[in-house]
């Protein structure tokens, strides 16, 4: 049976000593792999090796046997590597890596992030609770140093060079996040939600508001996945449609040319008022930032 390495030796770390408390170990692995698309079965010490924990997960109806290598009792016993005991397709391997990288910090662990060499041909979507507009009390300089802002900045610069004939509005360039379900509006037709990342991704997260906008304005919605390594740009990938499929710049440009102008009303929350029943106000999506051409 062939193995498929998901994390190589010493790419995983967890602050627990395995084989001391089997129930605690199992809870740790359950939490490390927790994800709506992953059903995690019980993990237990391998009967064949003092240096392995074995278990399985089910993804998309496929059962995937997994083995966590560790360093052995007396050497910290910490997880060190992860392999599947069957061959995986790229998207499944990427999903497992992404889930562990994102879950590890909450468990006081870590997983090595490899330089991004590729992003998938199709992106999955995970809807999460709404996030408010980002007005950071720590100051404008901190906001401009965030990975999200950097991703938007790099994308707009790249787009201006790639397609100077198609003007755009960068809605979050000002002192605070505009609070809209997209970040850049191209030619008043295509709304681009820019997602910055430092890992290969199988899925992206959309807030409830972003997902509602996508469902109502699907032809006008796009994802720009901006990949970094230590805040250095690695690549920019463009996605359109349902499901989200990677497209070329030429296909992106062609899709814009076939669209009518976007008609969208955003919900702008009011400041707290004395009337508890006061509802939100409605406003047209702002076009005040300078249009780039």
CSV table of C-alpha atoms in Angstrom, one decimal:
chain,number,residue,atom,x,y,z
A,1,UNK,CA,0.0,0.0,0.0
A,2,UNK,CA,1.4,3.4,-1.0
A,3,UNK,CA,1.7,6.3,1.4
A,4,UNK,CA,0.9,10.0,0.7
A,5,UNK,CA,2.8,12.5,2.8
A,6,UNK,CA,0.6,15.4,4.0
A,7,UNK,CA,3.2,16.8,6.4
A,8,UNK,CA,6.8,15.7,6.3
A,9,UNK,CA,9.0,14.9,9.4
A,10,UNK,CA,9.2,17.7,11.9
A,11,UNK,CA,6.5,19.8,10.1
A,12,UNK,CA,4.0,19.3,12.9
A,13,UNK,CA,4.3,20.3,16.6
A,14,UNK,CA,1.9,19.9,19.5
A,15,UNK,CA,2.5,20.6,23.1
A,16,UNK,CA,1.3,17.2,24.3
A,17,UNK,CA,3.1,13.9,25.0
A,18,UNK,CA,1.2,11.1,23.3
A,19,UNK,CA,0.4,7.8,24.9
A,20,UNK,CA,0.1,9.3,28.3
A,21,UNK,CA,-3.7,9.8,28.2
A,22,UNK,CA,-5.3,8.0,25.2
A,23,UNK,CA,-8.6,9.8,25.6
A,24,UNK,CA,-6.9,13.2,25.7
A,25,UNK,CA,-4.9,12.2,22.6
A,26,UNK,CA,-8.0,11.3,20.7
A,27,UNK,CA,-9.7,14.6,21.6
A,28,UNK,CA,-6.6,16.5,20.4
A,29,UNK,CA,-6.7,14.8,17.0
A,30,UNK,CA,-10.5,15.3,16.7
A,31,UNK,CA,-10.0,19.0,17.3
A,32,UNK,CA,-7.0,19.2,15.0
A,33,UNK,CA,-9.0,17.9,12.1
A,34,UNK,CA,-12.3,19.5,13.0
A,35,UNK,CA,-14.1,20.9,9.8
A,36,UNK,CA,-17.6,20.7,8.4
A,37,UNK,CA,-16.5,18.7,5.4
A,38,UNK,CA,-14.4,16.1,7.5
A,39,UNK,CA,-15.9,13.3,9.6
A,40,UNK,CA,-13.1,12.3,12.1
A,41,UNK,CA,-13.0,8.7,13.4
A,42,UNK,CA,-11.3,7.7,16.6
A,43,UNK,CA,-7.5,7.8,16.7
A,44,UNK,CA,-5.5,5.4,18.8
A,45,UNK,CA,-1.9,4.2,19.2
A,46,UNK,CA,-0.7,1.9,16.5
A,47,UNK,CA,-0.4,-1.7,17.7
A,48,UNK,CA,2.5,-2.2,15.3
A,49,UNK,CA,4.7,0.8,16.2
A,50,UNK,CA,5.6,2.8,19.3
A,51,UNK,CA,6.0,5.8,17.0
A,52,UNK,CA,2.6,6.0,15.3
A,53,UNK,CA,-1.0,7.1,16.0
A,54,UNK,CA,-3.6,5.8,13.5
A,55,UNK,CA,-7.1,6.7,12.6
A,56,UNK,CA,-9.2,7.8,9.7
A,57,UNK,CA,-11.3,10.6,8.3
A,58,UNK,CA,-14.1,10.7,5.7
A,59,UNK,CA,-14.2,13.4,3.1
A,60,UNK,CA,-16.8,13.5,0.3
A,61,UNK,CA,-17.8,9.9,1.1
A,62,UNK,CA,-14.2,8.6,0.8
A,63,UNK,CA,-12.6,7.0,3.9
A,64,UNK,CA,-9.0,8.1,4.3
A,65,UNK,CA,-6.8,6.1,6.7
A,66,UNK,CA,-4.2,8.4,8.4
A,67,UNK,CA,-1.1,7.9,10.4
A,68,UNK,CA,0.5,10.5,12.6
A,69,UNK,CA,4.2,9.8,13.2
A,70,UNK,CA,5.6,11.0,16.5
A,71,UNK,CA,9.0,10.9,18.2
A,72,UNK,CA,8.4,8.3,20.7
A,73,UNK,CA,8.1,8.2,24.5
A,74,UNK,CA,11.1,9.8,26.2
A,75,UNK,CA,11.7,12.2,23.2
A,76,UNK,CA,8.7,14.4,23.8
A,77,UNK,CA,6.3,12.1,21.9
A,78,UNK,CA,5.1,15.1,19.9
A,79,UNK,CA,3.4,14.6,16.5
A,80,UNK,CA,6.0,15.1,13.8
A,81,UNK,CA,4.5,14.1,10.5
A,82,UNK,CA,1.2,13.0,8.9
A,83,UNK,CA,0.6,10.6,6.0
A,84,UNK,CA,-2.4,9.1,4.3
A,85,UNK,CA,-2.2,5.3,3.8
A,86,UNK,CA,-3.8,5.7,0.3
A,87,UNK,CA,-3.0,8.1,-2.6
A,88,UNK,CA,-4.8,11.4,-2.4
A,89,UNK,CA,-5.8,13.9,-5.0
A,90,UNK,CA,-4.3,17.4,-4.8
A,91,UNK,CA,-7.5,19.0,-3.5
A,92,UNK,CA,-8.1,16.5,-0.7
A,93,UNK,CA,-4.5,16.8,0.4
A,94,UNK,CA,-4.7,20.6,0.3
A,95,UNK,CA,-7.9,20.6,2.4
A,96,UNK,CA,-6.4,18.5,5.1
A,97,UNK,CA,-3.2,20.7,5.2
A,98,UNK,CA,-5.3,23.8,5.3
A,99,UNK,CA,-7.5,22.6,8.2
A,100,UNK,CA,-4.6,21.5,10.3
A,101,UNK,CA,-2.7,24.7,9.7
A,102,UNK,CA,-5.7,26.8,10.7
A,103,UNK,CA,-6.7,24.6,13.7
A,104,UNK,CA,-3.2,24.1,15.2
A,105,UNK,CA,-2.8,27.5,16.8
A,106,UNK,CA,-5.9,27.2,18.9
A,107,UNK,CA,-4.4,23.9,20.3
A,108,UNK,CA,-1.1,25.7,21.0
A,109,UNK,CA,0.5,23.8,18.2
A,110,UNK,CA,1.8,24.6,14.8
A,111,UNK,CA,2.1,23.2,11.3
A,112,UNK,CA,4.7,24.3,8.7
A,113,UNK,CA,3.5,26.5,5.9
A,114,UNK,CA,5.1,25.6,2.6
A,115,UNK,CA,5.6,28.3,-0.1
A,116,UNK,CA,2.6,28.5,-2.3
A,117,UNK,CA,3.3,26.9,-5.6
A,118,UNK,CA,-0.2,26.4,-6.8
A,119,UNK,CA,-3.9,27.1,-6.0
A,120,UNK,CA,-6.6,24.7,-6.9
A,121,UNK,CA,-8.6,24.8,-10.1
A,122,UNK,CA,-11.8,24.9,-8.1
A,123,UNK,CA,-12.3,26.6,-4.8
A,124,UNK,CA,-14.9,25.5,-2.2
A,125,UNK,CA,-16.8,28.1,-0.1
A,126,UNK,CA,-17.3,28.0,3.6
A,127,UNK,CA,-19.8,30.5,5.0
A,128,UNK,CA,-19.0,32.1,8.4
A,129,UNK,CA,-20.7,34.7,10.6
A,130,UNK,CA,-20.6,38.3,9.4
A,131,UNK,CA,-17.6,40.4,10.2
A,132,UNK,CA,-18.1,44.1,10.8
A,133,UNK,CA,-16.2,46.9,8.9
A,134,UNK,CA,-12.7,47.0,10.1
A,135,UNK,CA,-12.2,50.3,12.0
A,136,UNK,CA,-9.2,49.4,14.1
A,137,UNK,CA,-8.6,51.4,17.2
A,138,UNK,CA,-4.9,50.6,17.0
A,139,UNK,CA,-4.6,53.0,14.1
A,140,UNK,CA,-4.6,53.3,10.3
A,141,UNK,CA,-1.0,52.2,10.1
A,142,UNK,CA,-1.8,48.9,11.6
A,143,UNK,CA,-4.7,48.3,9.2
A,144,UNK,CA,-2.4,49.0,6.3
A,145,UNK,CA,0.0,46.4,7.5
A,146,UNK,CA,-2.6,43.6,7.7
A,147,UNK,CA,-2.4,40.8,5.2
A,148,UNK,CA,-5.9,41.5,4.0
A,149,UNK,CA,-5.1,45.1,3.1
A,150,UNK,CA,-1.8,44.1,1.6
A,151,UNK,CA,-3.7,41.6,-0.6
A,152,UNK,CA,-6.1,44.3,-1.9
A,153,UNK,CA,-3.2,46.7,-2.5
A,154,UNK,CA,-1.2,44.1,-4.5
A,155,UNK,CA,-4.2,43.1,-6.5
A,156,UNK,CA,-5.1,46.6,-7.5
A,157,UNK,CA,-1.6,47.4,-8.6
A,158,UNK,CA,-1.4,44.1,-10.6
A,159,UNK,CA,-4.8,44.8,-12.2
A,160,UNK,CA,-3.7,48.3,-13.2
A,161,UNK,CA,-0.7,46.9,-15.0
A,162,UNK,CA,-2.5,43.9,-16.6
A,163,UNK,CA,-5.7,45.6,-17.8
A,164,UNK,CA,-5.2,49.4,-17.8
A,165,UNK,CA,-8.1,49.8,-20.2
A,166,UNK,CA,-10.6,48.6,-17.4
A,167,UNK,CA,-10.8,51.1,-14.6
A,168,UNK,CA,-11.5,50.1,-11.1
A,169,UNK,CA,-12.6,51.4,-7.7
A,170,UNK,CA,-10.8,50.1,-4.6
A,171,UNK,CA,-13.4,50.6,-1.9
A,172,UNK,CA,-11.3,50.0,1.1
A,173,UNK,CA,-8.4,52.3,0.3
A,174,UNK,CA,-9.5,55.0,2.7
A,175,UNK,CA,-9.2,55.2,6.5
A,176,UNK,CA,-11.5,52.2,7.2
A,177,UNK,CA,-13.0,49.2,5.6
A,178,UNK,CA,-16.1,50.2,3.6
A,179,UNK,CA,-18.0,47.3,5.0
A,180,UNK,CA,-19.2,46.1,1.6
A,181,UNK,CA,-19.4,42.4,0.5
A,182,UNK,CA,-16.6,43.0,-2.1
A,183,UNK,CA,-13.4,45.0,-2.2
A,184,UNK,CA,-12.8,46.2,-5.8
A,185,UNK,CA,-15.3,47.1,-8.5
A,186,UNK,CA,-14.0,46.8,-12.0
A,187,UNK,CA,-15.6,48.8,-14.8
A,188,UNK,CA,-18.7,49.2,-12.7
A,189,UNK,CA,-19.5,45.6,-13.6
A,190,UNK,CA,-17.5,43.0,-11.7
A,191,UNK,CA,-17.3,43.0,-7.9
A,192,UNK,CA,-14.1,41.3,-6.8
A,193,UNK,CA,-13.7,39.9,-3.3
A,194,UNK,CA,-9.9,39.8,-2.6
A,195,UNK,CA,-8.7,37.0,-0.3
A,196,UNK,CA,-5.1,37.1,0.9
A,197,UNK,CA,-3.4,33.9,2.0
A,198,UNK,CA,-0.1,32.4,2.9
A,199,UNK,CA,-1.0,28.7,2.2
A,200,UNK,CA,-2.4,26.6,-0.6
A,201,UNK,CA,-6.2,26.6,-0.1
A,202,UNK,CA,-9.0,24.1,-0.8
A,203,UNK,CA,-11.6,26.6,0.3
A,204,UNK,CA,-12.2,30.2,1.1
A,205,UNK,CA,-14.4,31.8,3.8
A,206,UNK,CA,-17.3,34.1,2.9
A,207,UNK,CA,-19.2,36.0,5.5
A,208,UNK,CA,-23.0,35.7,5.4
A,209,UNK,CA,-23.3,39.1,3.8
A,210,UNK,CA,-20.6,38.2,1.2
A,211,UNK,CA,-22.4,34.9,0.4
A,212,UNK,CA,-25.8,36.7,0.0
A,213,UNK,CA,-24.3,39.1,-2.4
A,214,UNK,CA,-22.7,36.3,-4.4
A,215,UNK,CA,-26.0,34.4,-4.6
A,216,UNK,CA,-27.9,37.5,-5.8
A,217,UNK,CA,-25.3,38.8,-8.2
A,218,UNK,CA,-23.4,35.6,-9.2
A,219,UNK,CA,-22.4,36.8,-12.7
A,220,UNK,CA,-21.0,40.0,-11.2
A,221,UNK,CA,-19.0,38.2,-8.5
A,222,UNK,CA,-15.4,37.1,-8.6
A,223,UNK,CA,-12.6,36.0,-6.2
A,224,UNK,CA,-9.0,37.1,-6.4
A,225,UNK,CA,-6.8,34.8,-4.4
A,226,UNK,CA,-3.6,36.6,-3.6
A,227,UNK,CA,-0.9,34.3,-2.2
A,228,UNK,CA,2.1,35.6,-0.1
A,229,UNK,CA,5.2,34.2,1.5
A,230,UNK,CA,6.3,36.4,4.4
A,231,UNK,CA,4.3,39.2,2.8
A,232,UNK,CA,6.1,38.8,-0.5
A,233,UNK,CA,3.7,38.3,-3.4
A,234,UNK,CA,3.8,34.8,-4.8
A,235,UNK,CA,0.9,34.6,-7.2
A,236,UNK,CA,-2.6,36.0,-8.0
A,237,UNK,CA,-5.3,33.6,-9.1
A,238,UNK,CA,-8.7,34.6,-10.4
A,239,UNK,CA,-12.0,32.7,-9.9
A,240,UNK,CA,-15.5,33.0,-11.4
A,241,UNK,CA,-18.8,31.2,-11.5
A,242,UNK,CA,-20.5,28.4,-9.6
A,243,UNK,CA,-18.6,26.5,-8.5
A,244,UNK,CA,-15.6,28.9,-8.3
A,245,UNK,CA,-13.3,27.9,-11.1
A,246,UNK,CA,-9.9,29.4,-11.9
A,247,UNK,CA,-9.8,31.5,-15.0
A,248,UNK,CA,-7.1,33.3,-17.1
A,249,UNK,CA,-6.8,37.1,-17.3
A,250,UNK,CA,-8.3,36.9,-20.8
A,251,UNK,CA,-11.3,34.9,-19.6
A,252,UNK,CA,-11.7,37.4,-16.7
A,253,UNK,CA,-11.6,40.3,-19.1
A,254,UNK,CA,-14.1,38.6,-21.5
A,255,UNK,CA,-16.5,38.0,-18.6
A,256,UNK,CA,-16.4,41.7,-17.7
A,257,UNK,CA,-17.1,42.7,-21.3
A,258,UNK,CA,-20.4,40.7,-21.3
A,259,UNK,CA,-21.8,42.2,-18.1
A,260,UNK,CA,-24.2,45.0,-17.6
A,261,UNK,CA,-23.4,47.6,-14.9
A,262,UNK,CA,-23.8,46.2,-11.4
A,263,UNK,CA,-26.9,47.3,-9.6
A,264,UNK,CA,-26.5,46.8,-5.9
A,265,UNK,CA,-27.8,48.3,-2.6
A,266,UNK,CA,-25.8,47.8,0.5
A,267,UNK,CA,-27.2,47.7,4.0
A,268,UNK,CA,-25.5,50.3,6.2
A,269,UNK,CA,-26.0,49.8,10.0
A,270,UNK,CA,-27.1,52.8,11.9
A,271,UNK,CA,-25.6,54.1,15.1
A,272,UNK,CA,-27.6,52.9,18.2
A,273,UNK,CA,-30.7,55.0,18.6
A,274,UNK,CA,-33.2,55.5,21.4
A,275,UNK,CA,-35.7,53.6,19.4
A,276,UNK,CA,-34.7,49.9,19.7
A,277,UNK,CA,-36.7,49.0,16.6
A,278,UNK,CA,-34.9,51.4,14.3
A,279,UNK,CA,-33.8,49.4,11.3
A,280,UNK,CA,-30.9,49.7,8.9
A,281,UNK,CA,-30.7,52.3,6.2
A,282,UNK,CA,-30.2,51.5,2.6
A,283,UNK,CA,-27.6,53.2,0.4
A,284,UNK,CA,-26.2,52.6,-3.0
A,285,UNK,CA,-22.7,51.0,-3.0
A,286,UNK,CA,-20.3,53.9,-2.6
A,287,UNK,CA,-18.4,55.1,-5.7
A,288,UNK,CA,-16.7,58.0,-4.0
A,289,UNK,CA,-13.1,56.6,-4.1
A,290,UNK,CA,-11.2,57.6,-7.2
A,291,UNK,CA,-11.8,55.5,-10.3
A,292,UNK,CA,-8.5,54.2,-11.6
A,293,UNK,CA,-7.9,54.1,-15.3
